[in-house]
Amino acid sequence: MLQAGIVGLPNVGKSTLFNALTEAYNAESANYPFCTIEPNVGVVEVPDDRLDKLGTLNHSVKVVPSAIEFVDIAGLVKGASQGAGLGNQFLANIREVDAIVHVIRCFEDDNVIHVEGSVDPVRDAEIITIELALADAQSIENRLKKAGKGRKSATGDAAAEFNLLEKILPLASEGKLLDRATLTSEELALLPRLQLLSTKPLLYVGNVAEDQLADPVGSNPKFARLKAFAEETGHQVVPISVQIEAELAQLDEAEKHDYLDSLGVATSGVDELITAAFAMLGLEQFFTSGPTETRAWPFEKGSPAPVCAGKIHTDMQRGFIKAEVISYTDLVRVGGEKQAKEAGVMRQEGKDYVMKDGDVVLFRFNV
């Protein structure tokens, strides 16, 4: 299961957000630096209205959503790449996750300590950017030094990898994130092998006050600056009031809906974050649905049908024959599988078919 690591400076609301995400999973949360030392891990369901509608349509006994893992990682401080605070442990924990959710404080509160002495979202974002990049620079220098003169005679993927490391090093040494647009498709394919911190998918969470949630850009200049910064660097930012989400986590669905209505907000910030993190990881969903069960299955965007069949069982991939596919939109529009066949919107797809988000599928296989 893919993991998104929740990171940020101390006391920005990471652990409170983690608790809200995982509801009953209680990570320690307190108002002092490095409260979270060992990372907490929680499995979170991916909200998707389509799943419930399919379950209702087919009178399914059970509805099973997709899930991803969130990891609550210790707070970072300036100088972490040189070992400051819990720097080495923090960076090692980030290295293990697939993507980064960076929580940034955008609200003023004299009762909540800020490790830098003031609230400045862009400065805080850049602190972590710089520390990740500097840690990568050390790692790259060590790898190139270890390879020594041998890298000059390297061929194939090894040579390409060394060339990419040498291309990235100047940026990392300056504390800058890599712009993927500057890389070739071959270099992009090599990136995961390098295990660099600053190249992991990243999104920002702007933690705002309760009365700013309905219009965070208009009511909070600090969040507006963070949003502009995120857009300039090609990243998404999700506005969340972490304290509200902690309260919502204790309510039933009807109470949550009423509370959100009273705030002038349509959806929970946590739901938006989970959906954004899921997409950031490059994941989409297909569905299987029938009287016994309706289930969402996550897959990497661009995967062919046999690979997706293997998400259900390896035998399905090994013995794949065909996929009977209906788009979710068509299935709901016509009212069921029988009607889909009659309307000609059920398709027979082979091994080369690239699965699409929202496909409702029955795999045919033989082993």
Short mmCIF file of N, CA, C and O in Angstrom, two decimals, residues 179-298:
data_model
loop_
_atom_site.label_atom_id
_atom_site.label_comp_id
_atom_site.label_asym_id
_atom_site.label_seq_id
_atom_site.Cartn_x
_atom_site.Cartn_y
_atom_site.Cartn_z
N ASP A 179 12.84 20.67 -11.03
CA ASP A 179 11.72 20.89 -11.93
C ASP A 179 11.67 19.71 -12.91
O ASP A 179 12.53 19.58 -13.77
N ARG A 180 10.64 18.88 -12.76
CA ARG A 180 10.54 17.68 -13.60
C ARG A 180 10.42 18.03 -15.08
O ARG A 180 10.73 17.21 -15.94
N ALA A 181 9.95 19.24 -15.38
CA ALA A 181 9.78 19.64 -16.77
C ALA A 181 11.12 19.75 -17.49
O ALA A 181 11.17 19.74 -18.73
N THR A 182 12.20 19.84 -16.74
CA THR A 182 13.53 19.96 -17.35
C THR A 182 14.15 18.60 -17.67
O THR A 182 15.25 18.54 -18.23
N LEU A 183 13.46 17.51 -17.33
CA LEU A 183 14.01 16.17 -17.52
C LEU A 183 13.40 15.50 -18.75
O LEU A 183 12.24 15.74 -19.10
N THR A 184 14.18 14.65 -19.37
CA THR A 184 13.68 13.84 -20.48
C THR A 184 12.85 12.69 -19.93
O THR A 184 12.87 12.40 -18.73
N SER A 185 12.12 12.02 -20.81
CA SER A 185 11.31 10.88 -20.37
C SER A 185 12.19 9.78 -19.81
O SER A 185 11.82 9.08 -18.85
N GLU A 186 13.39 9.60 -20.38
CA GLU A 186 14.32 8.59 -19.87
C GLU A 186 14.80 8.95 -18.47
O GLU A 186 14.92 8.09 -17.59
N GLU A 187 15.07 10.24 -18.24
CA GLU A 187 15.52 10.68 -16.91
C GLU A 187 14.40 10.55 -15.89
O GLU A 187 14.63 10.16 -14.74
N LEU A 188 13.18 10.87 -16.29
CA LEU A 188 12.04 10.73 -15.38
C LEU A 188 11.86 9.27 -14.96
O LEU A 188 11.52 8.99 -13.80
N ALA A 189 12.10 8.36 -15.88
CA ALA A 189 11.97 6.93 -15.56
C ALA A 189 13.02 6.48 -14.56
O ALA A 189 12.80 5.54 -13.78
N LEU A 190 14.18 7.14 -14.56
CA LEU A 190 15.27 6.78 -13.64
C LEU A 190 15.08 7.37 -12.24
O LEU A 190 15.64 6.86 -11.27
N LEU A 191 14.29 8.44 -12.12
CA LEU A 191 14.18 9.16 -10.85
C LEU A 191 13.85 8.27 -9.65
O LEU A 191 14.49 8.39 -8.59
N PRO A 192 12.86 7.36 -9.74
CA PRO A 192 12.51 6.56 -8.56
C PRO A 192 13.69 5.75 -8.03
O PRO A 192 13.78 5.49 -6.82
N ARG A 193 14.59 5.34 -8.91
CA ARG A 193 15.75 4.54 -8.47
C ARG A 193 16.69 5.33 -7.59
O ARG A 193 17.44 4.76 -6.79
N LEU A 194 16.66 6.66 -7.73
CA LEU A 194 17.61 7.50 -7.00
C LEU A 194 17.19 7.72 -5.55
O LEU A 194 18.02 8.09 -4.72
N GLN A 195 15.90 7.51 -5.25
CA GLN A 195 15.40 7.66 -3.88
C GLN A 195 15.73 9.02 -3.28
O GLN A 195 16.14 9.14 -2.12
N LEU A 196 15.57 10.07 -4.08
CA LEU A 196 15.86 11.42 -3.60
C LEU A 196 14.63 12.02 -2.92
O LEU A 196 13.50 11.84 -3.37
N LEU A 197 14.85 12.74 -1.82
CA LEU A 197 13.76 13.30 -1.04
C LEU A 197 13.05 14.42 -1.78
O LEU A 197 11.82 14.52 -1.75
N SER A 198 13.82 15.28 -2.44
CA SER A 198 13.26 16.48 -3.05
C SER A 198 12.53 16.20 -4.36
O SER A 198 11.93 17.11 -4.94
N THR A 199 12.55 14.95 -4.85
CA THR A 199 11.84 14.63 -6.08
C THR A 199 10.53 13.88 -5.82
O THR A 199 9.83 13.52 -6.75
N LYS A 200 10.21 13.65 -4.55
CA LYS A 200 8.96 12.96 -4.23
C LYS A 200 7.77 13.87 -4.51
O LYS A 200 7.86 15.09 -4.35
N PRO A 201 6.64 13.31 -4.96
CA PRO A 201 5.43 14.12 -5.13
C PRO A 201 5.09 14.85 -3.83
O PRO A 201 5.23 14.30 -2.74
N LEU A 202 4.64 16.11 -3.95
CA LEU A 202 4.44 16.96 -2.78
C LEU A 202 3.17 17.78 -2.93
O LEU A 202 2.87 18.30 -4.01
N LEU A 203 2.39 17.89 -1.84
CA LEU A 203 1.31 18.87 -1.79
C LEU A 203 1.35 19.55 -0.43
O LEU A 203 1.86 19.01 0.55
N TYR A 204 0.81 20.77 -0.40
CA TYR A 204 0.78 21.56 0.82
C TYR A 204 -0.61 21.55 1.45
O TYR A 204 -1.62 21.53 0.75
N VAL A 205 -0.63 21.55 2.78
CA VAL A 205 -1.86 21.77 3.54
C VAL A 205 -1.70 23.09 4.29
O VAL A 205 -0.76 23.24 5.08
N GLY A 206 -2.57 24.06 4.01
CA GLY A 206 -2.55 25.33 4.73
C GLY A 206 -3.51 25.26 5.90
O GLY A 206 -4.73 25.19 5.70
N ASN A 207 -2.99 25.25 7.13
CA ASN A 207 -3.80 25.16 8.34
C ASN A 207 -4.30 26.55 8.71
O ASN A 207 -3.53 27.40 9.15
N VAL A 208 -5.61 26.79 8.51
CA VAL A 208 -6.20 28.11 8.73
C VAL A 208 -7.14 28.08 9.93
O VAL A 208 -7.51 27.02 10.44
N ALA A 209 -7.55 29.27 10.37
CA ALA A 209 -8.50 29.37 11.49
C ALA A 209 -9.90 29.01 11.02
O ALA A 209 -10.23 29.07 9.83
N GLU A 210 -10.76 28.68 11.99
CA GLU A 210 -12.12 28.22 11.69
C GLU A 210 -12.90 29.23 10.87
O GLU A 210 -13.58 28.86 9.90
N ASP A 211 -12.81 30.51 11.23
CA ASP A 211 -13.61 31.53 10.54
C ASP A 211 -13.05 31.92 9.18
O ASP A 211 -13.61 32.76 8.49
N GLN A 212 -11.95 31.30 8.77
CA GLN A 212 -11.34 31.60 7.47
C GLN A 212 -11.56 30.49 6.45
O GLN A 212 -11.20 30.64 5.28
N LEU A 213 -12.17 29.40 6.89
CA LEU A 213 -12.22 28.20 6.05
C LEU A 213 -13.10 28.39 4.81
O LEU A 213 -12.78 27.86 3.74
N ALA A 214 -14.19 29.13 4.94
CA ALA A 214 -15.10 29.29 3.80
C ALA A 214 -14.45 30.07 2.66
O ALA A 214 -14.76 29.84 1.49
N ASP A 215 -13.55 31.00 2.98
CA ASP A 215 -12.87 31.80 1.96
C ASP A 215 -11.42 32.04 2.40
O ASP A 215 -11.05 33.16 2.78
N PRO A 216 -10.59 30.98 2.36
CA PRO A 216 -9.23 31.12 2.90
C PRO A 216 -8.37 32.14 2.17
O PRO A 216 -7.56 32.84 2.78
N VAL A 217 -8.53 32.26 0.86
CA VAL A 217 -7.71 33.21 0.09
C VAL A 217 -8.13 34.64 0.41
O VAL A 217 -7.29 35.52 0.65
N GLY A 218 -9.44 34.89 0.46
CA GLY A 218 -9.92 36.24 0.70
C GLY A 218 -9.76 36.71 2.14
O GLY A 218 -9.59 37.90 2.40
N SER A 219 -9.82 35.76 3.08
CA SER A 219 -9.81 36.15 4.50
C SER A 219 -8.46 35.98 5.18
O SER A 219 -8.27 36.43 6.30
N ASN A 220 -7.52 35.31 4.50
CA ASN A 220 -6.23 35.02 5.14
C ASN A 220 -5.09 35.33 4.16
O ASN A 220 -4.76 34.52 3.30
N PRO A 221 -4.46 36.50 4.32
CA PRO A 221 -3.36 36.87 3.42
C PRO A 221 -2.21 35.87 3.45
O PRO A 221 -1.53 35.66 2.44
N LYS A 222 -1.99 35.24 4.61
CA LYS A 222 -0.89 34.26 4.71
C LYS A 222 -1.19 33.04 3.85
O LYS A 222 -0.31 32.52 3.15
N PHE A 223 -2.44 32.57 3.88
CA PHE A 223 -2.80 31.44 3.03
C PHE A 223 -2.73 31.84 1.56
O PHE A 223 -2.30 31.05 0.71
N ALA A 224 -3.15 33.07 1.24
CA ALA A 224 -3.10 33.53 -0.15
C ALA A 224 -1.66 33.51 -0.66
O ALA A 224 -1.41 33.13 -1.81
N ARG A 225 -0.71 33.91 0.18
CA ARG A 225 0.71 33.88 -0.21
C ARG A 225 1.18 32.44 -0.43
O ARG A 225 1.91 32.16 -1.38
N LEU A 226 0.75 31.54 0.45
CA LEU A 226 1.13 30.13 0.30
C LEU A 226 0.56 29.56 -0.99
O LEU A 226 1.26 28.83 -1.71
N LYS A 227 -0.68 29.88 -1.30
CA LYS A 227 -1.31 29.37 -2.53
C LYS A 227 -0.56 29.86 -3.76
O LYS A 227 -0.31 29.09 -4.69
N ALA A 228 -0.19 31.15 -3.76
CA ALA A 228 0.55 31.70 -4.90
C ALA A 228 1.91 31.02 -5.03
O ALA A 228 2.35 30.69 -6.13
N PHE A 229 2.57 30.80 -3.90
CA PHE A 229 3.87 30.12 -3.89
C PHE A 229 3.72 28.70 -4.43
O PHE A 229 4.55 28.24 -5.24
N ALA A 230 2.69 27.99 -3.98
CA ALA A 230 2.48 26.61 -4.44
C ALA A 230 2.24 26.56 -5.93
O ALA A 230 2.78 25.69 -6.63
N GLU A 231 1.46 27.49 -6.45
CA GLU A 231 1.17 27.51 -7.88
C GLU A 231 2.43 27.81 -8.69
O GLU A 231 2.66 27.22 -9.75
N GLU A 232 3.27 28.71 -8.17
CA GLU A 232 4.53 29.03 -8.85
C GLU A 232 5.45 27.82 -8.94
O GLU A 232 6.20 27.66 -9.91
N THR A 233 5.42 26.98 -7.91
CA THR A 233 6.31 25.82 -7.87
C THR A 233 5.64 24.54 -8.38
O THR A 233 6.22 23.46 -8.29
N GLY A 234 4.41 24.68 -8.90
CA GLY A 234 3.72 23.53 -9.51
C GLY A 234 3.14 22.54 -8.53
O GLY A 234 3.03 21.35 -8.85
N HIS A 235 2.73 23.03 -7.35
CA HIS A 235 2.17 22.14 -6.34
C HIS A 235 0.76 22.56 -5.96
O HIS A 235 0.39 23.72 -6.10
N GLN A 236 0.00 21.61 -5.46
CA GLN A 236 -1.36 21.87 -4.99
C GLN A 236 -1.33 22.25 -3.52
O GLN A 236 -0.48 21.79 -2.76
N VAL A 237 -2.28 23.10 -3.11
CA VAL A 237 -2.42 23.42 -1.69
C VAL A 237 -3.88 23.21 -1.29
O VAL A 237 -4.79 23.63 -2.01
N VAL A 238 -4.10 22.52 -0.17
CA VAL A 238 -5.44 22.24 0.33
C VAL A 238 -5.65 23.03 1.62
O VAL A 238 -4.89 22.86 2.58
N PRO A 239 -6.68 23.89 1.69
CA PRO A 239 -6.95 24.61 2.93
C PRO A 239 -7.69 23.72 3.93
O PRO A 239 -8.67 23.06 3.57
N ILE A 240 -7.21 23.70 5.15
CA ILE A 240 -7.83 22.89 6.19
C ILE A 240 -7.76 23.65 7.51
O ILE A 240 -6.74 24.28 7.81
N SER A 241 -8.83 23.59 8.29
CA SER A 241 -8.76 24.00 9.69
C SER A 241 -8.59 22.71 10.48
O SER A 241 -9.55 21.95 10.67
N VAL A 242 -7.38 22.46 10.92
CA VAL A 242 -7.08 21.19 11.58
C VAL A 242 -7.93 21.01 12.83
O VAL A 242 -8.39 19.90 13.12
N GLN A 243 -8.18 22.11 13.56
CA GLN A 243 -8.98 21.99 14.78
C GLN A 243 -10.42 21.58 14.46
O GLN A 243 -11.02 20.76 15.15
N ILE A 244 -10.98 22.14 13.38
CA ILE A 244 -12.33 21.75 12.96
C ILE A 244 -12.35 20.28 12.58
O ILE A 244 -13.28 19.54 12.93
N GLU A 245 -11.34 19.83 11.84
CA GLU A 245 -11.30 18.43 11.42
C GLU A 245 -11.23 17.49 12.62
O GLU A 245 -11.82 16.41 12.61
N ALA A 246 -10.52 17.91 13.68
CA ALA A 246 -10.46 17.10 14.90
C ALA A 246 -11.85 16.98 15.52
O ALA A 246 -12.23 15.92 16.04
N GLU A 247 -12.62 18.07 15.46
CA GLU A 247 -13.98 18.04 16.00
C GLU A 247 -14.91 17.20 15.11
O GLU A 247 -15.74 16.43 15.60
N LEU A 248 -14.78 17.36 13.81
CA LEU A 248 -15.61 16.59 12.87
C LEU A 248 -15.41 15.09 13.03
O LEU A 248 -16.34 14.30 12.85
N ALA A 249 -14.18 14.70 13.38
CA ALA A 249 -13.86 13.28 13.51
C ALA A 249 -14.66 12.61 14.62
O ALA A 249 -14.80 11.38 14.64
N GLN A 250 -15.20 13.41 15.54
CA GLN A 250 -15.96 12.86 16.66
C GLN A 250 -17.47 12.82 16.39
O GLN A 250 -18.24 12.36 17.24
N LEU A 251 -17.90 13.30 15.22
CA LEU A 251 -19.33 13.41 14.93
C LEU A 251 -19.79 12.33 13.96
O LEU A 251 -18.99 11.77 13.21
N ASP A 252 -21.09 12.03 13.98
CA ASP A 252 -21.64 11.10 12.99
C ASP A 252 -21.87 11.87 11.69
O ASP A 252 -21.71 13.10 11.63
N GLU A 253 -22.26 11.16 10.62
CA GLU A 253 -22.34 11.77 9.30
C GLU A 253 -23.33 12.93 9.24
O GLU A 253 -23.06 13.96 8.63
N ALA A 254 -24.49 12.78 9.87
CA ALA A 254 -25.50 13.84 9.85
C ALA A 254 -24.99 15.08 10.57
O ALA A 254 -25.17 16.21 10.10
N GLU A 255 -24.33 14.87 11.70
CA GLU A 255 -23.79 16.00 12.46
C GLU A 255 -22.67 16.69 11.70
O GLU A 255 -22.55 17.92 11.72
N LYS A 256 -21.83 15.90 11.02
CA LYS A 256 -20.76 16.48 10.21
C LYS A 256 -21.34 17.39 9.14
O LYS A 256 -20.86 18.51 8.91
N HIS A 257 -22.40 16.90 8.46
CA HIS A 257 -23.02 17.67 7.38
C HIS A 257 -23.56 18.99 7.91
O HIS A 257 -23.36 20.05 7.30
N ASP A 258 -24.24 18.96 9.06
CA ASP A 258 -24.81 20.17 9.65
C ASP A 258 -23.70 21.15 10.04
O ASP A 258 -23.83 22.37 9.85
N TYR A 259 -22.62 20.62 10.61
CA TYR A 259 -21.51 21.46 11.05
C TYR A 259 -20.86 22.15 9.86
O TYR A 259 -20.59 23.37 9.87
N LEU A 260 -20.60 21.40 8.79
CA LEU A 260 -20.00 21.97 7.60
C LEU A 260 -20.90 23.03 6.98
O LEU A 260 -20.43 24.08 6.53
N ASP A 261 -22.22 22.77 6.97
CA ASP A 261 -23.17 23.75 6.46
C ASP A 261 -23.09 25.05 7.25
O ASP A 261 -23.14 26.15 6.68
N SER A 262 -22.96 24.94 8.58
CA SER A 262 -22.91 26.13 9.43
C SER A 262 -21.65 26.96 9.16
O SER A 262 -21.62 28.16 9.41
N LEU A 263 -20.60 26.29 8.64
CA LEU A 263 -19.35 26.98 8.32
C LEU A 263 -19.32 27.50 6.89
O LEU A 263 -18.37 28.20 6.50
N GLY A 264 -20.34 27.15 6.11
CA GLY A 264 -20.37 27.56 4.72
C GLY A 264 -19.42 26.77 3.84
O GLY A 264 -18.93 27.27 2.83
N VAL A 265 -19.17 25.53 4.23
CA VAL A 265 -18.21 24.66 3.52
C VAL A 265 -18.95 23.42 3.02
O VAL A 265 -19.74 22.81 3.76
N ALA A 266 -18.69 23.03 1.77
CA ALA A 266 -19.42 21.91 1.17
C ALA A 266 -18.88 20.56 1.61
O ALA A 266 -19.65 19.62 1.84
N THR A 267 -17.55 20.42 1.71
CA THR A 267 -16.96 19.13 2.02
C THR A 267 -15.89 19.27 3.11
O THR A 267 -15.34 20.36 3.32
N SER A 268 -15.60 18.17 3.75
CA SER A 268 -14.55 18.14 4.76
C SER A 268 -13.19 18.35 4.10
O SER A 268 -12.90 17.80 3.04
N GLY A 269 -12.34 19.13 4.77
CA GLY A 269 -10.98 19.32 4.27
C GLY A 269 -10.20 18.04 4.25
O GLY A 269 -9.35 17.82 3.37
N VAL A 270 -10.48 17.16 5.20
CA VAL A 270 -9.81 15.86 5.25
C VAL A 270 -10.16 15.04 4.01
O VAL A 270 -9.30 14.39 3.42
N ASP A 271 -11.45 15.06 3.61
CA ASP A 271 -11.84 14.34 2.39
C ASP A 271 -11.10 14.88 1.18
O ASP A 271 -10.65 14.13 0.31
N GLU A 272 -10.98 16.21 1.10
CA GLU A 272 -10.26 16.82 -0.01
C GLU A 272 -8.80 16.42 -0.01
O GLU A 272 -8.20 16.15 -1.05
N LEU A 273 -8.21 16.37 1.18
CA LEU A 273 -6.80 16.01 1.29
C LEU A 273 -6.57 14.56 0.87
O LEU A 273 -5.62 14.27 0.12
N ILE A 274 -7.41 13.65 1.33
CA ILE A 274 -7.25 12.23 0.97
C ILE A 274 -7.35 12.07 -0.55
O ILE A 274 -6.54 11.38 -1.17
N THR A 275 -8.35 12.72 -1.15
CA THR A 275 -8.53 12.63 -2.60
C THR A 275 -7.34 13.21 -3.33
O THR A 275 -6.85 12.64 -4.32
N ALA A 276 -6.83 14.36 -2.85
CA ALA A 276 -5.68 15.00 -3.49
C ALA A 276 -4.42 14.14 -3.35
O ALA A 276 -3.63 14.02 -4.29
N ALA A 277 -4.23 13.54 -2.17
CA ALA A 277 -3.06 12.69 -1.95
C ALA A 277 -3.12 11.45 -2.83
O ALA A 277 -2.11 11.01 -3.39
N PHE A 278 -4.31 10.90 -2.98
CA PHE A 278 -4.52 9.72 -3.83
C PHE A 278 -4.13 10.03 -5.27
O PHE A 278 -3.40 9.27 -5.92
N ALA A 279 -4.60 11.19 -5.76
CA ALA A 279 -4.28 11.59 -7.13
C ALA A 279 -2.79 11.91 -7.27
O ALA A 279 -2.18 11.60 -8.29
N MET A 280 -2.20 12.53 -6.23
CA MET A 280 -0.78 12.89 -6.28
C MET A 280 0.09 11.65 -6.41
O MET A 280 1.16 11.68 -7.03
N LEU A 281 -0.36 10.54 -5.85
CA LEU A 281 0.38 9.29 -5.94
C LEU A 281 0.22 8.63 -7.31
O LEU A 281 0.77 7.56 -7.55
N GLY A 282 -0.52 9.28 -8.20
CA GLY A 282 -0.70 8.75 -9.56
C GLY A 282 -1.69 7.61 -9.63
O GLY A 282 -1.62 6.77 -10.52
N LEU A 283 -2.65 7.59 -8.68
CA LEU A 283 -3.60 6.49 -8.59
C LEU A 283 -4.97 6.86 -9.15
O LEU A 283 -5.41 8.00 -9.03
N GLU A 284 -5.61 5.88 -9.75
CA GLU A 284 -7.01 5.97 -10.15
C GLU A 284 -7.71 4.72 -9.61
O GLU A 284 -7.08 3.87 -8.98
N GLN A 285 -9.03 4.62 -9.87
CA GLN A 285 -9.79 3.48 -9.34
C GLN A 285 -10.66 2.85 -10.41
O GLN A 285 -11.27 3.55 -11.22
N PHE A 286 -10.70 1.51 -10.40
CA PHE A 286 -11.76 0.81 -11.12
C PHE A 286 -12.62 0.11 -10.08
O PHE A 286 -12.24 -0.02 -8.91
N PHE A 287 -13.81 -0.34 -10.52
CA PHE A 287 -14.76 -0.94 -9.59
C PHE A 287 -15.18 -2.33 -10.05
O PHE A 287 -15.30 -2.59 -11.24
N THR A 288 -15.40 -3.20 -9.07
CA THR A 288 -16.14 -4.44 -9.29
C THR A 288 -17.41 -4.32 -8.45
O THR A 288 -17.37 -3.82 -7.33
N SER A 289 -18.52 -4.78 -9.01
CA SER A 289 -19.78 -4.56 -8.31
C SER A 289 -20.78 -5.66 -8.61
O SER A 289 -20.95 -6.06 -9.77
N GLY A 290 -21.43 -6.15 -7.56
CA GLY A 290 -22.45 -7.17 -7.69
C GLY A 290 -23.23 -7.26 -6.39
O GLY A 290 -22.99 -6.50 -5.45
N PRO A 291 -24.14 -8.24 -6.28
CA PRO A 291 -24.96 -8.36 -5.07
C PRO A 291 -24.14 -8.63 -3.81
O PRO A 291 -24.52 -8.18 -2.72
N THR A 292 -23.05 -9.36 -3.95
CA THR A 292 -22.25 -9.70 -2.76
C THR A 292 -21.40 -8.53 -2.30
O THR A 292 -21.34 -8.22 -1.11
N GLU A 293 -20.75 -7.85 -3.26
CA GLU A 293 -19.79 -6.81 -2.87
C GLU A 293 -19.60 -5.80 -3.99
O GLU A 293 -19.56 -6.16 -5.17
N THR A 294 -19.47 -4.55 -3.61
CA THR A 294 -18.98 -3.49 -4.50
C THR A 294 -17.66 -3.02 -3.91
O THR A 294 -17.58 -2.68 -2.73
N ARG A 295 -16.60 -3.02 -4.74
CA ARG A 295 -15.28 -2.69 -4.23
C ARG A 295 -14.54 -1.76 -5.19
O ARG A 295 -14.64 -1.90 -6.41
N ALA A 296 -13.80 -0.82 -4.62
CA ALA A 296 -12.91 0.05 -5.40
C ALA A 296 -11.51 -0.53 -5.36
O ALA A 296 -11.03 -0.96 -4.30
N TRP A 297 -10.84 -0.53 -6.52
CA TRP A 297 -9.49 -1.07 -6.62
C TRP A 297 -8.56 0.01 -7.15
O TRP A 297 -8.74 0.51 -8.26
N PRO A 298 -7.57 0.43 -6.39
CA PRO A 298 -6.64 1.45 -6.87
C PRO A 298 -5.65 0.86 -7.87
O PRO A 298 -5.23 -0.29 -7.73
#
